[in-house]
Short mmCIF file of C-alpha atoms in Angstrom, two decimals:
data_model
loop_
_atom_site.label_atom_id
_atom_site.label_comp_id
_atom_site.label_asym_id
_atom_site.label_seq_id
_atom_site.Cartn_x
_atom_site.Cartn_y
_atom_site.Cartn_z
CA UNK A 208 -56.99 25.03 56.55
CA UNK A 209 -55.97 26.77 53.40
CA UNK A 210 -56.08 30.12 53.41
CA UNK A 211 -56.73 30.54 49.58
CA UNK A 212 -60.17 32.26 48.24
CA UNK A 213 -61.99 29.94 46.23
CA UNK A 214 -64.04 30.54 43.63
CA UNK A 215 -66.49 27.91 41.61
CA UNK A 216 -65.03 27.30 38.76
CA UNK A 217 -63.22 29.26 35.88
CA UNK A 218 -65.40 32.42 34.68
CA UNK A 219 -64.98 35.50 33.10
CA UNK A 220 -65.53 37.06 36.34
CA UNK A 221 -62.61 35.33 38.33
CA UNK A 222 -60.36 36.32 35.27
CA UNK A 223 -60.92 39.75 35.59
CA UNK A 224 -61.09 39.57 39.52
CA UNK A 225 -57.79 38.54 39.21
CA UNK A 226 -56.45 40.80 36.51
CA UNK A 227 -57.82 44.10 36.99
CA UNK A 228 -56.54 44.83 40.76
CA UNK A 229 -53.16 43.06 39.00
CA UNK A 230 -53.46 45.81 36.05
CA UNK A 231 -54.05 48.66 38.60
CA UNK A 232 -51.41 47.71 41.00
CA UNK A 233 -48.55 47.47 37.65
CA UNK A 234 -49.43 50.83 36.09
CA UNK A 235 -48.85 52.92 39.58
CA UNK A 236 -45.21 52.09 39.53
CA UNK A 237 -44.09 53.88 36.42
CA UNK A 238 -45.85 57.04 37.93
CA UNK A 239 -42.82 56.61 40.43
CA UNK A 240 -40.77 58.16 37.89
CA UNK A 241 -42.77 60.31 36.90
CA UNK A 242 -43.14 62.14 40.28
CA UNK A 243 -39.43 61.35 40.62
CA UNK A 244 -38.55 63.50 37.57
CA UNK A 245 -41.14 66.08 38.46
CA UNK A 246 -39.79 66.73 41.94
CA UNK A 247 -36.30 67.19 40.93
CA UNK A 248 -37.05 68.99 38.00
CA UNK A 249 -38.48 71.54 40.22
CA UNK A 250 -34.43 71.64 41.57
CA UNK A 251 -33.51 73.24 38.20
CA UNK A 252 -30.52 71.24 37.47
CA UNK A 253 -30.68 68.66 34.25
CA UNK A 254 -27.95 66.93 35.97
CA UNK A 255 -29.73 66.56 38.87
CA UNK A 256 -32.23 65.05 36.46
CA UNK A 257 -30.43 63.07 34.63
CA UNK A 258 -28.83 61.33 37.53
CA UNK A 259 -32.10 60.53 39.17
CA UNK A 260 -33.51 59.08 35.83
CA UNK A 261 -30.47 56.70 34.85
CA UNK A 262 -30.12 55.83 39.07
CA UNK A 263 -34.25 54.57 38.37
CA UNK A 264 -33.10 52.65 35.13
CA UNK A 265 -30.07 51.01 36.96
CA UNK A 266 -32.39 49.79 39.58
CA UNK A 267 -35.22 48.65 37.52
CA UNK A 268 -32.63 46.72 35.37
CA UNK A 269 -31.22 44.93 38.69
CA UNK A 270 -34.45 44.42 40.42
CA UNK A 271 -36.11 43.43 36.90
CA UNK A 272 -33.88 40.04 36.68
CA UNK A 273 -35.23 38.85 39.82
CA UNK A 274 -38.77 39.16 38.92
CA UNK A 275 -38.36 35.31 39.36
CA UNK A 276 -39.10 35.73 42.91
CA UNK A 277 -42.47 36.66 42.06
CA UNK A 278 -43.86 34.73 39.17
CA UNK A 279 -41.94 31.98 40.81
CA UNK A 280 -43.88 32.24 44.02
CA UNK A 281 -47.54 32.79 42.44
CA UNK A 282 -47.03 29.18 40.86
CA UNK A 283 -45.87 27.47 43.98
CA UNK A 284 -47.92 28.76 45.89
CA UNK A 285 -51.17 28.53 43.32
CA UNK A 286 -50.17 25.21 43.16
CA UNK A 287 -50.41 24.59 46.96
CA UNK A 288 -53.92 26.07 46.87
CA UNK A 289 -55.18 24.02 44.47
CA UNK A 290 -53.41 20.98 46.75
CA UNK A 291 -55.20 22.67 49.19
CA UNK A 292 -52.05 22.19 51.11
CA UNK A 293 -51.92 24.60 54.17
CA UNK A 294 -48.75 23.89 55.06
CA UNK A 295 -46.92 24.11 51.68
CA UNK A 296 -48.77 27.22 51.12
CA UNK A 297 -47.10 28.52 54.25
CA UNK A 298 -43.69 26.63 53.15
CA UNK A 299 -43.61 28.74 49.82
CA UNK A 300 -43.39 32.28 51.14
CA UNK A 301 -41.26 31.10 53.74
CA UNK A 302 -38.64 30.00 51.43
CA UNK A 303 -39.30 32.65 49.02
CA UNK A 304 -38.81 35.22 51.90
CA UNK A 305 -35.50 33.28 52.95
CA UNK A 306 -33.98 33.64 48.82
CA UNK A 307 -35.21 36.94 48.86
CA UNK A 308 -33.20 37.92 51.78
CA UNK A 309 -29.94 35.64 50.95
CA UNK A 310 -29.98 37.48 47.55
CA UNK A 311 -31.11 41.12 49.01
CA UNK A 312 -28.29 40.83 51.26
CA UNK A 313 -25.61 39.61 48.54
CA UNK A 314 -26.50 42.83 46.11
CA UNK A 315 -25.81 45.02 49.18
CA UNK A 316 -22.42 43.32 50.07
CA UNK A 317 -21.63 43.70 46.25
CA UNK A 318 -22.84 47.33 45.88
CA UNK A 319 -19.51 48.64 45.07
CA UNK A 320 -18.66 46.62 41.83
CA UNK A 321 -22.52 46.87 40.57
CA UNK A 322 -22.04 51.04 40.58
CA UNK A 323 -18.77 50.35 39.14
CA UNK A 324 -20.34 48.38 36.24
CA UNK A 325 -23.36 49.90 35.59
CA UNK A 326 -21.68 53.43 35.20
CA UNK A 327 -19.31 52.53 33.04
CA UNK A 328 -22.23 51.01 31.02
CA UNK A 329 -23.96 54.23 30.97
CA UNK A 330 -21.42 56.61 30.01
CA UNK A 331 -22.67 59.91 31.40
CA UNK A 332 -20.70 63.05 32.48
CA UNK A 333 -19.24 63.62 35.40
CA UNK A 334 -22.35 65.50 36.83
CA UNK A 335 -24.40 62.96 36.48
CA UNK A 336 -22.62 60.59 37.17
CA UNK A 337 -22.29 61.95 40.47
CA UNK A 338 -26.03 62.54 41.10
CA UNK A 339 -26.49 58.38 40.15
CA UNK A 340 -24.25 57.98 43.12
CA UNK A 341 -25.30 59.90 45.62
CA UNK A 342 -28.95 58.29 45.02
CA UNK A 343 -27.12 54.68 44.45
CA UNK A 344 -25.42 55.09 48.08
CA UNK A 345 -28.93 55.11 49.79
CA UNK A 346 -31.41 52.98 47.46
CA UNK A 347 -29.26 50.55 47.39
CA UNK A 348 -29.48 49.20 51.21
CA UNK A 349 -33.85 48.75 50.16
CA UNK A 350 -33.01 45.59 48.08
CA UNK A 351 -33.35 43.28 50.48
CA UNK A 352 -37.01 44.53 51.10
CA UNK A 353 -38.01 45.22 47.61
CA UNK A 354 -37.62 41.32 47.17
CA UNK A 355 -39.02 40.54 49.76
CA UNK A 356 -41.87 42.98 48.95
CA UNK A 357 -41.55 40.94 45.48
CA UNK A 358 -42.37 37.36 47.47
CA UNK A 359 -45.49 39.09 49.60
CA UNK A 360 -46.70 40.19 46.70
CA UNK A 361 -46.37 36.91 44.53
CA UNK A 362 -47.89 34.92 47.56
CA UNK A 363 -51.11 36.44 47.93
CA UNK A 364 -51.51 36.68 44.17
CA UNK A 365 -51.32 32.95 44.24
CA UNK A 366 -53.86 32.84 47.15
CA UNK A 367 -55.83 34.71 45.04
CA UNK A 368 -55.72 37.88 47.65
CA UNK A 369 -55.57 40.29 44.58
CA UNK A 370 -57.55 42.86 46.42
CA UNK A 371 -54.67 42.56 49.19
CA UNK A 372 -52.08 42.39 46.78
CA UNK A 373 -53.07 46.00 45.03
CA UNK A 374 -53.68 47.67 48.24
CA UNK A 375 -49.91 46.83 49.03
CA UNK A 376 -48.21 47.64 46.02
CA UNK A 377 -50.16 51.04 45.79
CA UNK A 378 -49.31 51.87 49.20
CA UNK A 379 -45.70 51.40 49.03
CA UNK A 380 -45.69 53.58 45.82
CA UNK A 381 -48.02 56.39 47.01
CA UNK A 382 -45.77 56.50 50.02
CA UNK A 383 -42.97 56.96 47.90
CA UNK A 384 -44.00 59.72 46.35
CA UNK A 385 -44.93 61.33 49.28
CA UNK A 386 -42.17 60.93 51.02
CA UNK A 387 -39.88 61.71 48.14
CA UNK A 388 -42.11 65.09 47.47
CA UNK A 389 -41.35 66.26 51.33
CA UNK A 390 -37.78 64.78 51.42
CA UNK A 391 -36.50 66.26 48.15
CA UNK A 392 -38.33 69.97 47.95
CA UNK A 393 -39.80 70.41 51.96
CA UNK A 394 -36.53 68.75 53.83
CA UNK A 395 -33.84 70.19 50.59
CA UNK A 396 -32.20 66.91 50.60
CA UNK A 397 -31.94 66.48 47.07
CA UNK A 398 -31.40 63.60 45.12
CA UNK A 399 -30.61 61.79 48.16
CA UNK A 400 -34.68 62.60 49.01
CA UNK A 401 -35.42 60.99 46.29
CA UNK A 402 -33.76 57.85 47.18
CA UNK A 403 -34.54 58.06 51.37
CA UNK A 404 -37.89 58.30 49.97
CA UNK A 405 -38.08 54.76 48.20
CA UNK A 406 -35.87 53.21 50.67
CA UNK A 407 -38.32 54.17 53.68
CA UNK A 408 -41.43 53.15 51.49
CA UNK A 409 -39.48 49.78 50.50
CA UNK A 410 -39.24 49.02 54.48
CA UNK A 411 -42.72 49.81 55.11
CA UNK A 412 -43.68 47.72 52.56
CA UNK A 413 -41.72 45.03 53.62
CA UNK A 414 -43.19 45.51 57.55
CA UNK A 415 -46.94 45.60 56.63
CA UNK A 416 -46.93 42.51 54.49
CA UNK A 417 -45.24 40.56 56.52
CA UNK A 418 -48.39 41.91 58.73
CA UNK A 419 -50.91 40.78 56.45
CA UNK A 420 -49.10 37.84 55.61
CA UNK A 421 -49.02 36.85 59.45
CA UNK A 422 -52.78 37.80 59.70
CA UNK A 423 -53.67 35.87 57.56
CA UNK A 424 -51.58 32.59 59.12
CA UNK A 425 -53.21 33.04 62.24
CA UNK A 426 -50.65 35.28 63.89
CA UNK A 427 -47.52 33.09 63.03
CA UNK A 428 -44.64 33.26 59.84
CA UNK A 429 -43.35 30.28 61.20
CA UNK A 430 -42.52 26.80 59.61
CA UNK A 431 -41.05 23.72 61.28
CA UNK A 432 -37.41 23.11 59.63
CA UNK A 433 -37.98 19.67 58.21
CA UNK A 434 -41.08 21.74 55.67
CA UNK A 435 -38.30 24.94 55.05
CA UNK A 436 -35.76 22.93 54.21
CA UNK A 437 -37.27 20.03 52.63
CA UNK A 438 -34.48 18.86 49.65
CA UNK A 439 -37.26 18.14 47.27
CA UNK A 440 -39.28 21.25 47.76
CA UNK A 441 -35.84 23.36 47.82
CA UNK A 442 -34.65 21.51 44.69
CA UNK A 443 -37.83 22.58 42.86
CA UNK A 444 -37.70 26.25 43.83
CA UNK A 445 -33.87 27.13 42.81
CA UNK A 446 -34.52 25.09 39.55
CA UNK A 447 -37.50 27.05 38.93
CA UNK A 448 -35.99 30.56 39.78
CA UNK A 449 -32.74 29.56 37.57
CA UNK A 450 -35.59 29.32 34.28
CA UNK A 451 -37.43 32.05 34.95
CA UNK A 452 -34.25 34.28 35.37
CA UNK A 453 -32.67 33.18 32.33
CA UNK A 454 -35.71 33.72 30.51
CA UNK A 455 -35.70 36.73 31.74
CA UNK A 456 -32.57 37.93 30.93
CA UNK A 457 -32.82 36.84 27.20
CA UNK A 458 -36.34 38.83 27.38
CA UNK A 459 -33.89 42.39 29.09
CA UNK A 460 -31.55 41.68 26.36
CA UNK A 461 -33.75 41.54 23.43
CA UNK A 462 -35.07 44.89 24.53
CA UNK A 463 -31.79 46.23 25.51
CA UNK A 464 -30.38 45.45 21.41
CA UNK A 465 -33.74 47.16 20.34
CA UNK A 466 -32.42 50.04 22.20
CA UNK A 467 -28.92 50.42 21.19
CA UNK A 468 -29.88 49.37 17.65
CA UNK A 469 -31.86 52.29 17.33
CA UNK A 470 -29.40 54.86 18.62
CA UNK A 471 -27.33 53.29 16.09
CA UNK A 472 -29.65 54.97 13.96
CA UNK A 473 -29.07 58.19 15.06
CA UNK A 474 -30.75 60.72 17.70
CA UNK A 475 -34.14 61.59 16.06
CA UNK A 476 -34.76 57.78 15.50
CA UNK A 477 -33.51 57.01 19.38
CA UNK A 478 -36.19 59.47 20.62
CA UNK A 479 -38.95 58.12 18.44
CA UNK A 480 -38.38 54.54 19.23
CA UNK A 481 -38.22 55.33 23.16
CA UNK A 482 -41.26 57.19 22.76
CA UNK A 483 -43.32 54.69 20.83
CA UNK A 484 -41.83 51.80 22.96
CA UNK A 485 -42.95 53.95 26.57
CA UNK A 486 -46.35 53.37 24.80
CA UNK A 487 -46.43 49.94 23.95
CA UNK A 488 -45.43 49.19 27.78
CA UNK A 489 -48.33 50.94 29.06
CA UNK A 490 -50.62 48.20 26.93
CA UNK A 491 -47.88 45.92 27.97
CA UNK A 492 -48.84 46.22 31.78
CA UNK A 493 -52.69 45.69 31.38
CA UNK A 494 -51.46 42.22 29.67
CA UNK A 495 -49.41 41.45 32.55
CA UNK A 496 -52.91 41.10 34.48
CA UNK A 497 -54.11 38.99 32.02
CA UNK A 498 -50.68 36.88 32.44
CA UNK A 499 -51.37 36.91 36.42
CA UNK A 500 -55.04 35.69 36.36
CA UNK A 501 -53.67 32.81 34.17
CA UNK A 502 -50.88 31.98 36.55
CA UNK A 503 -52.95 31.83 39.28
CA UNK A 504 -56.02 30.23 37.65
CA UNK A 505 -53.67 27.60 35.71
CA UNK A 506 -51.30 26.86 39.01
CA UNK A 507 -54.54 26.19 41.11
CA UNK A 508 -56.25 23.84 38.11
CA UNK A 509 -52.59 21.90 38.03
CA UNK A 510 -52.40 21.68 41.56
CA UNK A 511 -56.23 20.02 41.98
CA UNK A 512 -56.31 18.13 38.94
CA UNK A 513 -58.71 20.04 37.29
CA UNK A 514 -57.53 19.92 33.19
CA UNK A 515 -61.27 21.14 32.77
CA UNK A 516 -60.69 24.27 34.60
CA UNK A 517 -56.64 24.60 33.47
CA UNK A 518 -57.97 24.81 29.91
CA UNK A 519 -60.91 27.23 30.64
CA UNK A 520 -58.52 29.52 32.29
CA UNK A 521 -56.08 29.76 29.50
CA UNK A 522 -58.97 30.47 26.82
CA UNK A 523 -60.37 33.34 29.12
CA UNK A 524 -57.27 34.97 29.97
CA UNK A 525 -56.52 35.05 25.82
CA UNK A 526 -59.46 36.31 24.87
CA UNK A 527 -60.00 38.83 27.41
CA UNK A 528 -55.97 39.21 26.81
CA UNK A 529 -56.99 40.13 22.84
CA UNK A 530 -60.10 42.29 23.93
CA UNK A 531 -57.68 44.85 25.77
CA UNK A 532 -55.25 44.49 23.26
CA UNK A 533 -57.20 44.96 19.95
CA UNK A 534 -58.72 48.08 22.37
CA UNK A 535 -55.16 49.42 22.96
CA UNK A 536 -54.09 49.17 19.58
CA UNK A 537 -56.83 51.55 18.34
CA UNK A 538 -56.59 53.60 20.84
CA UNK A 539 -52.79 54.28 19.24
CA UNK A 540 -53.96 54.34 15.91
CA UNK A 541 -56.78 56.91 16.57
CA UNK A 542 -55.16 58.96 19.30
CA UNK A 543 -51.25 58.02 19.09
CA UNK A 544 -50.04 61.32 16.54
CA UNK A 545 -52.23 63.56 19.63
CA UNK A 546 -49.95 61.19 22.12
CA UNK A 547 -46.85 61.96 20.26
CA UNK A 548 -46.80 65.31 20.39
CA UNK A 549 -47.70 65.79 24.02
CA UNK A 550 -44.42 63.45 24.69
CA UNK A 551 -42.05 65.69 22.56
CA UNK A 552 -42.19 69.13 21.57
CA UNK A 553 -39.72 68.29 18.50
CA UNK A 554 -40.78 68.49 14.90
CA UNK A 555 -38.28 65.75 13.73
CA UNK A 556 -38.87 63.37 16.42
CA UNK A 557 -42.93 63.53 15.62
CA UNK A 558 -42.54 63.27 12.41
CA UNK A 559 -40.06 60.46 12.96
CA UNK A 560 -42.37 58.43 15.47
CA UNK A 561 -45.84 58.62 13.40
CA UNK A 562 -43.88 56.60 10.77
CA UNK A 563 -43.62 53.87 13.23
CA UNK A 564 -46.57 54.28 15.17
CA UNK A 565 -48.28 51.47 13.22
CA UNK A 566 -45.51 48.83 14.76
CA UNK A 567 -46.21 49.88 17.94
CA UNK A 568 -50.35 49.85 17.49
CA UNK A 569 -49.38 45.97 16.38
CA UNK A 570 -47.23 45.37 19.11
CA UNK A 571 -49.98 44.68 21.92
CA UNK A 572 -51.97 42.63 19.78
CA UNK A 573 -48.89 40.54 18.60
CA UNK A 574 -47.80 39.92 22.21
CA UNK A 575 -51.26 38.81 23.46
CA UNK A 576 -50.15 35.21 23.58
CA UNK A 577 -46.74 35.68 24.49
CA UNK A 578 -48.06 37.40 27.73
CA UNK A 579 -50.38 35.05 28.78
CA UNK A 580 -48.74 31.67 27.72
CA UNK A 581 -46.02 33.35 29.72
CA UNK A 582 -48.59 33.12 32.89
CA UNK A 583 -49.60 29.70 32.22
CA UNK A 584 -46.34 28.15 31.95
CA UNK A 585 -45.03 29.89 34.91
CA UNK A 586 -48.57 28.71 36.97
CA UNK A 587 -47.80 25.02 36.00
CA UNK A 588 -43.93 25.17 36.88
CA UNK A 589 -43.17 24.33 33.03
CA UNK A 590 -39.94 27.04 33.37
CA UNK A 591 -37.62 24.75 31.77
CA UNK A 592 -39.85 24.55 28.74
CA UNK A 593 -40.29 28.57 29.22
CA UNK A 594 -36.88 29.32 29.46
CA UNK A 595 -35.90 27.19 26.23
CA UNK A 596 -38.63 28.55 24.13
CA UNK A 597 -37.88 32.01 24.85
CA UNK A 598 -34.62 31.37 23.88
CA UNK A 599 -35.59 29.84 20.58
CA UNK A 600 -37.40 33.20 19.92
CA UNK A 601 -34.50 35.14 20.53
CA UNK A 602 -33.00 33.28 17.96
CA UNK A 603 -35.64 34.27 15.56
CA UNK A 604 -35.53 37.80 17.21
CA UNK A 605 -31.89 38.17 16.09
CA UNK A 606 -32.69 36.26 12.51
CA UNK A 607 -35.15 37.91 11.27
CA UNK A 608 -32.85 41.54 12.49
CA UNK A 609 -30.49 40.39 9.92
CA UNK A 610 -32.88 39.62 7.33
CA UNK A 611 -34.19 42.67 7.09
CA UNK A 612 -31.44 44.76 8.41
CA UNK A 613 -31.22 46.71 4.86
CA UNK A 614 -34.72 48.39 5.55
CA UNK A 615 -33.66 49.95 8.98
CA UNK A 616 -35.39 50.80 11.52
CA UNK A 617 -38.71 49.37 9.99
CA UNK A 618 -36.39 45.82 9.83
CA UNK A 619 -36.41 46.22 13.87
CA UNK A 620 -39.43 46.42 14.44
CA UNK A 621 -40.53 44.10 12.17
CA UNK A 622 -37.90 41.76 14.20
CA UNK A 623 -39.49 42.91 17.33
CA UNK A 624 -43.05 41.78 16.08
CA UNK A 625 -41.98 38.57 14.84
CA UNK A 626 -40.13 37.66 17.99
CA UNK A 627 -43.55 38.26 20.33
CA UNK A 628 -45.12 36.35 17.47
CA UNK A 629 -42.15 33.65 18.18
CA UNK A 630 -42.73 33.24 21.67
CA UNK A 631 -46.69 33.07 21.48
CA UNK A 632 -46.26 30.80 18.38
CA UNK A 633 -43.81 28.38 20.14
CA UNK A 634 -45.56 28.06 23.29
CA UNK A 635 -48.48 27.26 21.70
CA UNK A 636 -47.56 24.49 19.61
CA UNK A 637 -45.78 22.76 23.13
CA UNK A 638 -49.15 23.64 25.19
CA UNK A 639 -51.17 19.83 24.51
CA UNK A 640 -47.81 17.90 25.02
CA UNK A 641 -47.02 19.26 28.31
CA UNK A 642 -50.52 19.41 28.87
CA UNK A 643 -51.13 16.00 28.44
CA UNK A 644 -48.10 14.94 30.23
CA UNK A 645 -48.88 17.24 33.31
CA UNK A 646 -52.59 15.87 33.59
CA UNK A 647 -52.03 12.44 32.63
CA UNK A 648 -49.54 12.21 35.44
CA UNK A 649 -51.76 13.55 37.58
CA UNK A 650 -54.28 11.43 36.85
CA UNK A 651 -52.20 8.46 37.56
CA UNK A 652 -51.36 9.73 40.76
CA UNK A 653 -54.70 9.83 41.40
CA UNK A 654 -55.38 6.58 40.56
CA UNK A 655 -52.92 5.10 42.82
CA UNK A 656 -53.97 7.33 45.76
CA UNK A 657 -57.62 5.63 45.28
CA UNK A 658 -56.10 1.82 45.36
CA UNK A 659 -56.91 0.18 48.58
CA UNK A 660 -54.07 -0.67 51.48
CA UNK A 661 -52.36 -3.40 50.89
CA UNK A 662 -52.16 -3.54 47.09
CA UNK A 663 -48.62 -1.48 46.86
CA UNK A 664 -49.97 2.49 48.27
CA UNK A 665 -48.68 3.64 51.04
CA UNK A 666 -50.84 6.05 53.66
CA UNK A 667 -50.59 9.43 52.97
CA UNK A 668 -49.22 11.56 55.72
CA UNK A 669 -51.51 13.66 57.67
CA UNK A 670 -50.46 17.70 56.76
#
């Protein structure tokens, strides 16, 4: 029996069932380093400091280009549900769990030249650089259960166990917190607190989904060989990883050049942008919710042959997409100069953001479709087509840069805006061809499941 919740039909309600818990459970991980900074602040040393915060942006960089094993798993296993296939929907977090752990264990065995490389990246002093590796040396060994926390999480998203889902990812981060609180100032462990407190939160994580997870299959992780290791089904998952991590690279390094383009631009204009683009990822993460609902909303439709309820889910999740958007963007045009000059006590750098503010006000509202075109395609496995578009928007990311490179920093954010505009904009266009070819396929299948034995159809087998 499938274990998925099901809902009649695609309505505004099941969009924001879906997104809201999604929206909730995304915006308590950048209080992480929040509380992070503000417990070894209290330490007095802006070394100390430092460290910690470029040790959080190493990590978020690494563990950011396997976000695959997510969004990968919320289409497969969407997919399933809408199949209502019990057993592939126990299949898919098995494999994802066993990738997970292959790749967890591979970043630990090749800790040493990741330090090596990301520290050189960075640059810092000695000081700090010391304070990234004391916190390295112990955060490191939680990779293997932060992607594996990454595949619990993506599976019941794609059951539709968003409730589940939130309660998980808010527990592992409140226990961090806690834990890093008592570890850093109660215990006087330092930065090494700090990082004992993630990895212990990471593990826990890890334990009590795999808990849930098991509840909810009766009591048993288990799958029989031939289903784990079926060549088909293990075919389609590393294919569909390889997209979404290469899409998601281009998407780290488009963000990346924004970065070192403006501290080309000198310190004041560094500052500004960071601040400004801080706030356009806090609109950014109540999208992402939107983008969830439509992966699992369009993954289910695909994998029942519903076009009817595919298409309603990708209207919903765009207009209630553009309804948060349009909200955030006035928000930051109303309240952003009040914003600006709680996050910087420097006259320059205010003065220096409110001349941008507008881009970043725009920014949310330009990235609507982006977002949630991202969630459909990733929902109905169309990753190849993902990863090529959102490499064809680079390409007009980088254009578009060069254009306008002789008005500055306005030129990259223009570039910025035209390259969510890209990806929404391509997308788009290639929505009723793949569209088409995904239900019209289906449809045929169908058809040949209904002829009678005899005429050329085999039996199905029994699940």
């Amino acid at each position: 029996m499938s274990l998925a919740v099901v809902s009649g039909g695609v309505t505004h309600r099941r969009v924001l069932a879906i997104a809201l818990p999604m929206t909730l459970a995304h915006l308590t991980t950048p209080m992480l380093g929040v509380v992070d900074a503000a417990v070894v602040g209290r330490l007095g040393s802006a070394s100390l400091l430092g460290g910690v915060a470029l040790a959080a942006i190493i990590f978020d960089m690494l563990f950011w280009v396997f976000g695959f094993l997510r969004m990968g798993t919320v289409g497969l296993a969407a997919q399933a549900v809408g199949r209502r296939d019990a057993v592939e929907e126990r299949a898919v977090l098995a494999r994802g769990l066993l990738v997970a752990g292959a790749l967890g264990l591979l970043i630990v065995l090749l800790r040493a030249p990741i330090e090596s490389a990301a520290l050189s990246l960075a640059g810092a002093s000695d000081e700090v650089n010391a304070a990234v590796r004391d916190y390295y040396a112990i955060r490191i060994f939680a990779a293997p259960f932060t992607l594996a926390n990454y595949v619990v999480l993506g599976w019941l998203v794609g059951l539709g166990r968003t409730g589940r889902a939130l309660a998980l990812q808010v527990g592992i981060n409140f226990l961090n917190m806690v834990l890093s609180a008592a570890l850093v100032l109660g215990a006087g462990w330092g930065v090494a607190g700090s990082a004992a407190g993630t990895l212990v939160a990471e593990i826990a994580g890890a334990v009590a989904g795999l808990v849930l997870c098991a509840l909810l299959l009766g009591g048993r992780l288990g799958v029989a060989k031939a289903v784990l290791l079926d060549k088909a089904r293990l075919i389609q998952t590393v294919m569909l990883n390889r997209d979404i991590m290469i899409r998601t690279a281009a998407l780290m390094f488009a963000f990346s050049f924004f970065a070192a383009q403006g501290a080309q631009a000198g310190d004041v204009t560094l500052a500004a942008n960071a601040i400004l683009q801080n706030m356009v990822m806090v609109a950014a993460y109540f999208l992402d919710g939107f983008a969830t609902a439509a992966e699992q909303i369009c993954g289910s439709a695909v994998g029942a042959r519903r076009r009817a309820d595919f298409s309603a889910g990708v209207r919903l999740s765009i207009v209630w997409g553009f309804a948060f958007a349009l909200l955030a963007g006035a928000v930051y045009l109303v309240t952003g100069p009040a914003i600006l000059d709680a996050m910087s006590t420097s006259p320059e750098v205010r003065a220096e953001a409110r001349i941008y503010l507008l881009y970043a006000a725009l920014l949310p509202v330009a990235g609507v479709t982006a977002y949630v075109f991202d969630g459909v395609y990733i929902g109905a496995l169309w990753s190849r087509d993902m990863r090529n578009l959102m490499l064809a928007s680079l390409g007009v990311y980088l254009g578009v840069f060069l254009a306008l490179r002789p008005l500055g920093n306005h030129g990259l954010w223009l570039a910025m805006l035209a390259f969510l505009l890209a990806r929404g904009g391509f997308q788009a266009l290639r929505l009723p061809t793949l569209e088409r070819r995904t239900f019209g396929l289906c449809q045929a299948r169908a058809a040949l499941e209904r002829r009678p034995l005899g005429l050329g159809r085999r039996p199905r087998p029994m699940a």
